[in-house]
Amino acid sequence: MSINNLIGLAFLFFFILMLVAVYFLLEKRKGSILREIPAFYYLQRAIGLSVEDGKRIHLALGWGNLFEEPFSSGLIGLNILERLTRVALFSDKPPMATSGNGGLMLLSQDTIRHSYRSFGLAVPHQIYESQMIGVTPFSYAIATQPIIKDEKVSVDILLGHFNSELGLILDASERQNNLSIGGSENLTAQAIFYGISNFPLIGEEVYATGAYMGSNRMHKASIQVQDYFRWGIILFILMGIVLKVLGIL
Amino acid sequence: MKTKIYAPFSIAIAVLSAILVLLGYFFENGFLNQTRSLLLENAVILAAIALIMGVINMVRVHWMQLRERKGNTLYHLTFFFGLIITLLIGGWFGITNPTSYGLYDTIVIPVEASLMAVMAISLTYLLTKIINRRKDFFSAVFLISVLVGLLISAPFLGQEIPFLSAGNSVVKSLLHLISNGAMRGILIGVALGSIATGLRLILGADRPYGG
């Protein structure tokens, strides 16, 4: 085993250990461990308002491939989809999930199905609720435009892998005066989100979505562990700088 | 709440597959490497099936919308026309044939390039709205960074601006240093988030497969 693999494995092992430890520690801890992020406050409010108004929530899951790293932000989108479906279960207009990848579409269909079944409800035909709308980034972006325009969408949540084509989706959302909230692991997409969307999620904020949207304790534990590791990395970098300046490295 | 009978099995399969693939990545062991390759090959086949399912879903949606006269009929007809032509050419000549590639090069690429041009204009227009949308310090920093970035990346009206876009100017080097540092910082956060997401899947805490 190479030294790089060994370091990687040790890192993962330590991460899991911390995750489990913090998970059990959180059981005893009272009060919130989360700092305030306006995007999540407005997201929760927007979900409630759209259900009351009989409007639809559009969740764009992007076009992340199952075998590549960008898929991780799509998984966060799926997590939100479960929450959205449960909230809007009895609404006239259930949330609509669009994706640019077959795998994401199947997983989103399964997530919706699971939400209905968990409440003992009959699963509806999900022809409109979960769609693959394009297989290339631009075809995906263009295909979201009629959905945003024609489906009485009031909130656009964009969580997944996007690139510069994101501008076209946010343009359509802006034209309809919709509330747009989103984030991605891609830096170009993050810059576009920051410039155009109402509430951008920058960097690791995307990965905190589950914890803020009332998911299980493991999400909160993972956020806590991410914070510890981030501080660890910052200290490690600072140590490296000091050692380099001193001429030791 | 109802629990599916097969839920524990789907969780077990997902968790076991994830652990085997991860171990196969770190350890050079014959059994682990073979299992990892086998699982990944099967996953590739499943991804291809998922793509076919996605295309079937697209056909169903467009067909139903066409029947219900929902949305713009021209969009739906264009979709079916494009799909039939692609299937015919791809099926007749094979997907590696130059004719099939030609279809992609002469239609898809020019259309996407024109969309890129449209997007550049809409992005510029939308960016100006940031002044009305968020009146805070960071928005001002963002806007100034965009303007300075544009000025240093290319000559302005054919003229290089001294101390900005010229060669290795101090401003240019300083801005690259700051932006590279910021990008790395964001990417460290994203990497940690990705690791945490992956581990939640491996531990069975996140189950996007409906288990």
XYZ file of N, CA, C and O in Angstrom, chain B residues 41-119:
316
model
N -18.302 -2.312 -13.231
C -18.794 -2.669 -14.581
C -20.320 -2.790 -14.574
O -21.001 -2.319 -15.476
N -20.824 -3.434 -13.526
C -22.286 -3.581 -13.417
C -22.964 -2.226 -13.230
O -24.052 -1.987 -13.756
N -22.282 -1.351 -12.490
C -22.849 -0.014 -12.265
C -22.900 0.763 -13.582
O -23.851 1.519 -13.820
N -21.895 0.570 -14.431
C -21.878 1.257 -15.737
C -23.070 0.782 -16.580
O -23.762 1.583 -17.218
N -23.313 -0.538 -16.541
C -24.457 -1.095 -17.298
C -25.760 -0.511 -16.752
O -26.644 -0.094 -17.498
N -25.842 -0.445 -15.421
C -27.058 0.115 -14.799
C -27.249 1.581 -15.170
O -28.369 2.036 -15.382
N -26.124 2.307 -15.262
C -26.213 3.731 -15.632
C -26.726 3.872 -17.065
O -27.503 4.784 -17.362
N -26.293 2.939 -17.934
C -26.765 2.976 -19.325
C -28.261 2.673 -19.376
O -29.015 3.317 -20.128
N -28.686 1.706 -18.545
C -30.127 1.382 -18.487
C -30.901 2.596 -17.961
O -31.968 2.933 -18.469
N -30.299 3.271 -16.957
C -30.953 4.464 -16.389
C -31.123 5.542 -17.458
O -32.140 6.237 -17.491
N -30.133 5.651 -18.340
C -30.227 6.645 -19.419
C -31.385 6.309 -20.366
O -32.165 7.189 -20.759
N -31.513 5.009 -20.681
C -32.622 4.575 -21.553
C -33.960 4.885 -20.867
O -34.893 5.385 -21.494
N -34.021 4.598 -19.562
C -35.248 4.900 -18.798
C -35.556 6.393 -18.845
O -36.706 6.805 -18.934
N -34.497 7.178 -18.759
C -34.659 8.632 -18.814
C -35.219 9.075 -20.155
O -36.109 9.940 -20.205
N -34.720 8.484 -21.225
C -35.201 8.833 -22.568
C -36.677 8.409 -22.710
O -37.490 9.157 -23.264
N -36.992 7.235 -22.174
C -38.397 6.774 -22.213
C -39.283 7.767 -21.452
O -40.373 8.129 -21.911
N -38.792 8.232 -20.315
C -39.533 9.226 -19.528
C -39.754 10.515 -20.329
O -40.855 11.081 -20.333
N -38.722 10.929 -21.060
C -38.845 12.139 -21.895
C -39.916 11.954 -22.965
O -40.740 12.839 -23.210
N -39.904 10.761 -23.596
C -40.882 10.465 -24.651
C -42.299 10.513 -24.068
O -43.201 11.123 -24.657
N -42.469 9.897 -22.892
C -43.798 9.864 -22.257
C -44.293 11.268 -21.926
O -45.453 11.606 -22.171
N -43.385 12.075 -21.350
C -43.771 13.435 -20.962
C -44.182 14.239 -22.195
O -45.256 14.869 -22.220
N -43.365 14.194 -23.249
C -43.673 14.980 -24.452
C -44.941 14.467 -25.137
O -45.735 15.258 -25.645
N -45.119 13.151 -25.142
C -46.307 12.573 -25.774
C -47.575 12.999 -25.029
O -48.565 13.400 -25.642
N -47.525 12.912 -23.689
C -48.692 13.301 -22.892
C -48.998 14.786 -23.034
O -50.149 15.184 -23.135
N -47.936 15.593 -23.054
C -48.148 17.041 -23.189
C -48.684 17.395 -24.572
O -49.474 18.315 -24.724
N -48.271 16.620 -25.559
C -48.759 16.836 -26.928
C -50.248 16.488 -27.011
O -51.039 17.209 -27.616
N -50.614 15.388 -26.360
C -52.020 14.951 -26.357
C -52.898 15.930 -25.587
O -54.013 16.221 -25.979
N -52.367 16.420 -24.462
C -53.149 17.350 -23.628
C -53.037 18.795 -24.120
O -53.573 19.699 -23.492
N -52.298 18.987 -25.210
C -52.035 20.327 -25.776
C -51.478 21.264 -24.701
O -51.907 22.411 -24.542
N -50.529 20.747 -23.956
C -49.906 21.514 -22.883
C -48.562 22.040 -23.391
O -47.812 21.299 -24.017
N -48.280 23.293 -23.126
C -47.009 23.871 -23.567
C -47.000 24.131 -25.063
O -48.028 24.050 -25.737
N -45.843 24.431 -25.568
C -45.705 24.762 -26.979
C -45.602 23.481 -27.826
O -44.666 22.692 -27.651
N -46.586 23.288 -28.736
C -46.624 22.065 -29.551
C -45.360 21.913 -30.392
O -44.880 20.794 -30.607
N -44.840 23.040 -30.840
C -43.643 23.005 -31.697
C -42.449 22.370 -30.977
O -41.677 21.613 -31.568
N -42.318 22.640 -29.667
C -41.217 22.052 -28.889
C -41.321 20.525 -28.907
O -40.327 19.819 -29.107
N -42.538 20.041 -28.670
C -42.733 18.590 -28.584
C -42.456 17.928 -29.932
O -41.826 16.882 -30.006
N -42.953 18.568 -30.995
C -42.739 18.007 -32.335
C -41.248 18.012 -32.694
O -40.744 17.048 -33.277
N -40.568 19.089 -32.308
C -39.115 19.165 -32.574
C -38.395 18.044 -31.824
O -37.485 17.408 -32.368
N -38.833 17.794 -30.603
C -38.219 16.723 -29.809
C -38.381 15.372 -30.527
O -37.410 14.624 -30.689
N -39.620 15.070 -30.953
C -39.866 13.772 -31.603
C -39.115 13.671 -32.932
O -38.562 12.616 -33.247
N -39.082 14.764 -33.687
C -38.367 14.777 -34.955
C -36.872 14.479 -34.711
O -36.280 13.621 -35.364
N -36.291 15.189 -33.740
C -34.873 15.001 -33.416
C -34.584 13.584 -32.943
O -33.589 12.969 -33.357
N -35.466 13.060 -32.094
C -35.269 11.711 -31.547
C -35.319 10.655 -32.656
O -34.457 9.765 -32.730
N -36.328 10.790 -33.536
C -36.481 9.799 -34.618
C -35.276 9.846 -35.572
O -34.704 8.811 -35.924
N -34.877 11.058 -35.960
C -33.724 11.205 -36.857
C -32.466 10.611 -36.222
O -31.711 9.864 -36.843
N -32.250 10.930 -34.930
C -31.054 10.416 -34.236
C -31.085 8.893 -34.163
O -30.066 8.231 -34.416
N -32.257 8.333 -33.837
C -32.365 6.871 -33.738
C -32.141 6.214 -35.090
O -31.455 5.193 -35.192
N -32.709 6.814 -36.138
C -32.565 6.242 -37.483
C -31.111 6.276 -37.940
O -30.562 5.253 -38.372
N -30.497 7.447 -37.822
C -29.096 7.573 -38.281
C -28.161 6.739 -37.405
O -27.315 6.001 -37.911
N -28.344 6.844 -36.084
C -27.507 6.069 -35.165
C -27.708 4.570 -35.342
O -26.755 3.792 -35.307
N -28.955 4.170 -35.551
C -29.270 2.746 -35.731
C -28.784 2.210 -37.068
O -28.310 1.068 -37.156
N -28.887 3.014 -38.110
C -28.511 2.555 -39.459
C -26.995 2.517 -39.643
O -26.431 1.533 -40.095
N -26.337 3.627 -39.280
C -24.891 3.734 -39.509
C -24.044 3.247 -38.333
O -22.857 3.005 -38.492
N -24.647 3.161 -37.172
C -23.860 2.824 -35.972
C -23.361 4.109 -35.324
O -23.128 5.105 -36.023
N -23.174 4.061 -34.008
C -22.883 5.323 -33.303
C -21.458 5.831 -33.533
O -21.173 6.995 -33.306
N -20.537 4.948 -34.005
C -19.154 5.405 -34.209
C -18.905 5.874 -35.651
O -17.806 6.282 -35.994
N -19.966 5.809 -36.475
C -19.824 6.228 -37.873
C -19.704 7.748 -37.988
O -20.350 8.471 -37.233
N -18.880 8.250 -38.969
C -18.734 9.711 -39.131
C -20.066 10.430 -39.380
O -20.219 11.588 -38.985
N -21.037 9.732 -40.013
C -22.340 10.371 -40.264
C -23.042 10.685 -38.938
O -23.634 11.756 -38.772
N -22.951 9.728 -38.006
C -23.576 9.945 -36.691
C -22.874 11.070 -35.945
O -23.515 11.911 -35.319
N -21.537 11.084 -36.043
C -20.774 12.160 -35.412
C -21.116 13.504 -36.062
O -21.209 14.531 -35.409
N -21.303 13.432 -37.408
C -21.625 14.639 -38.174
C -22.911 15.278 -37.683
O -23.023 16.500 -37.593
N -23.872 14.428 -37.348
C -25.151 14.907 -36.830
C -24.941 15.733 -35.560
O -25.527 16.799 -35.376
N -24.041 15.219 -34.735
C -23.730 15.897 -33.472
C -22.966 17.201 -33.738
O -23.293 18.254 -33.196
N -21.935 17.078 -34.636
C -21.084 18.257 -34.894
C -21.819 19.387 -35.603
O -21.511 20.553 -35.392
N -22.769 19.029 -36.465
C -23.413 20.076 -37.272
C -24.700 20.632 -36.639
O -25.150 21.692 -37.046
N -25.263 19.907 -35.708
C -26.497 20.419 -35.095
C -26.298 20.767 -33.617
O -26.495 21.914 -33.210
N -25.874 19.795 -32.837
C -25.813 20.008 -31.384
C -24.773 21.074 -31.000
O -25.076 22.010 -30.250
N -23.561 20.955 -31.550
C -22.496 21.891 -31.151
C -22.822 23.341 -31.552
O -22.725 24.247 -30.715
N -23.249 23.605 -32.821
C -23.592 25.008 -33.146
C -24.737 25.576 -32.302
O -24.685 26.733 -31.887
N -25.742 24.722 -32.014
C -26.868 25.200 -31.196
C -26.374 25.568 -29.787
O -26.704 26.626 -29.247
N -25.524 24.698 -29.220
C -25.021 24.968 -27.868
C -24.100 26.188 -27.850
O -24.078 26.946 -26.879
N -23.348 26.375 -28.949
C -22.472 27.551 -29.022
C -23.304 28.836 -29.056
O -22.948 29.835 -28.416
N -24.423 28.791 -29.788
C -25.275 29.988 -29.844
C -25.922 30.252 -28.485
O -26.104 31.397 -28.079
N -26.228 29.161 -27.765
C -26.800 29.323 -26.421
C -25.786 29.960 -25.471
O -26.129 30.750 -24.602
N -24.539 29.596 -25.684
C -23.446 30.162 -24.877
C -23.394 31.678 -25.084
O -23.201 32.437 -24.124
N -23.582 32.088 -26.336
C -23.555 33.524 -26.644
C -24.740 34.245 -25.997
O -24.575 35.321 -25.418
N -25.914 33.595 -26.069
C -27.113 34.182 -25.439
C -26.884 34.314 -23.933
O -27.217 35.330 -23.317
N -26.265 33.267 -23.382
C -26.065 33.250 -21.942
C -25.114 34.355 -21.478
O -25.307 34.940 -20.415
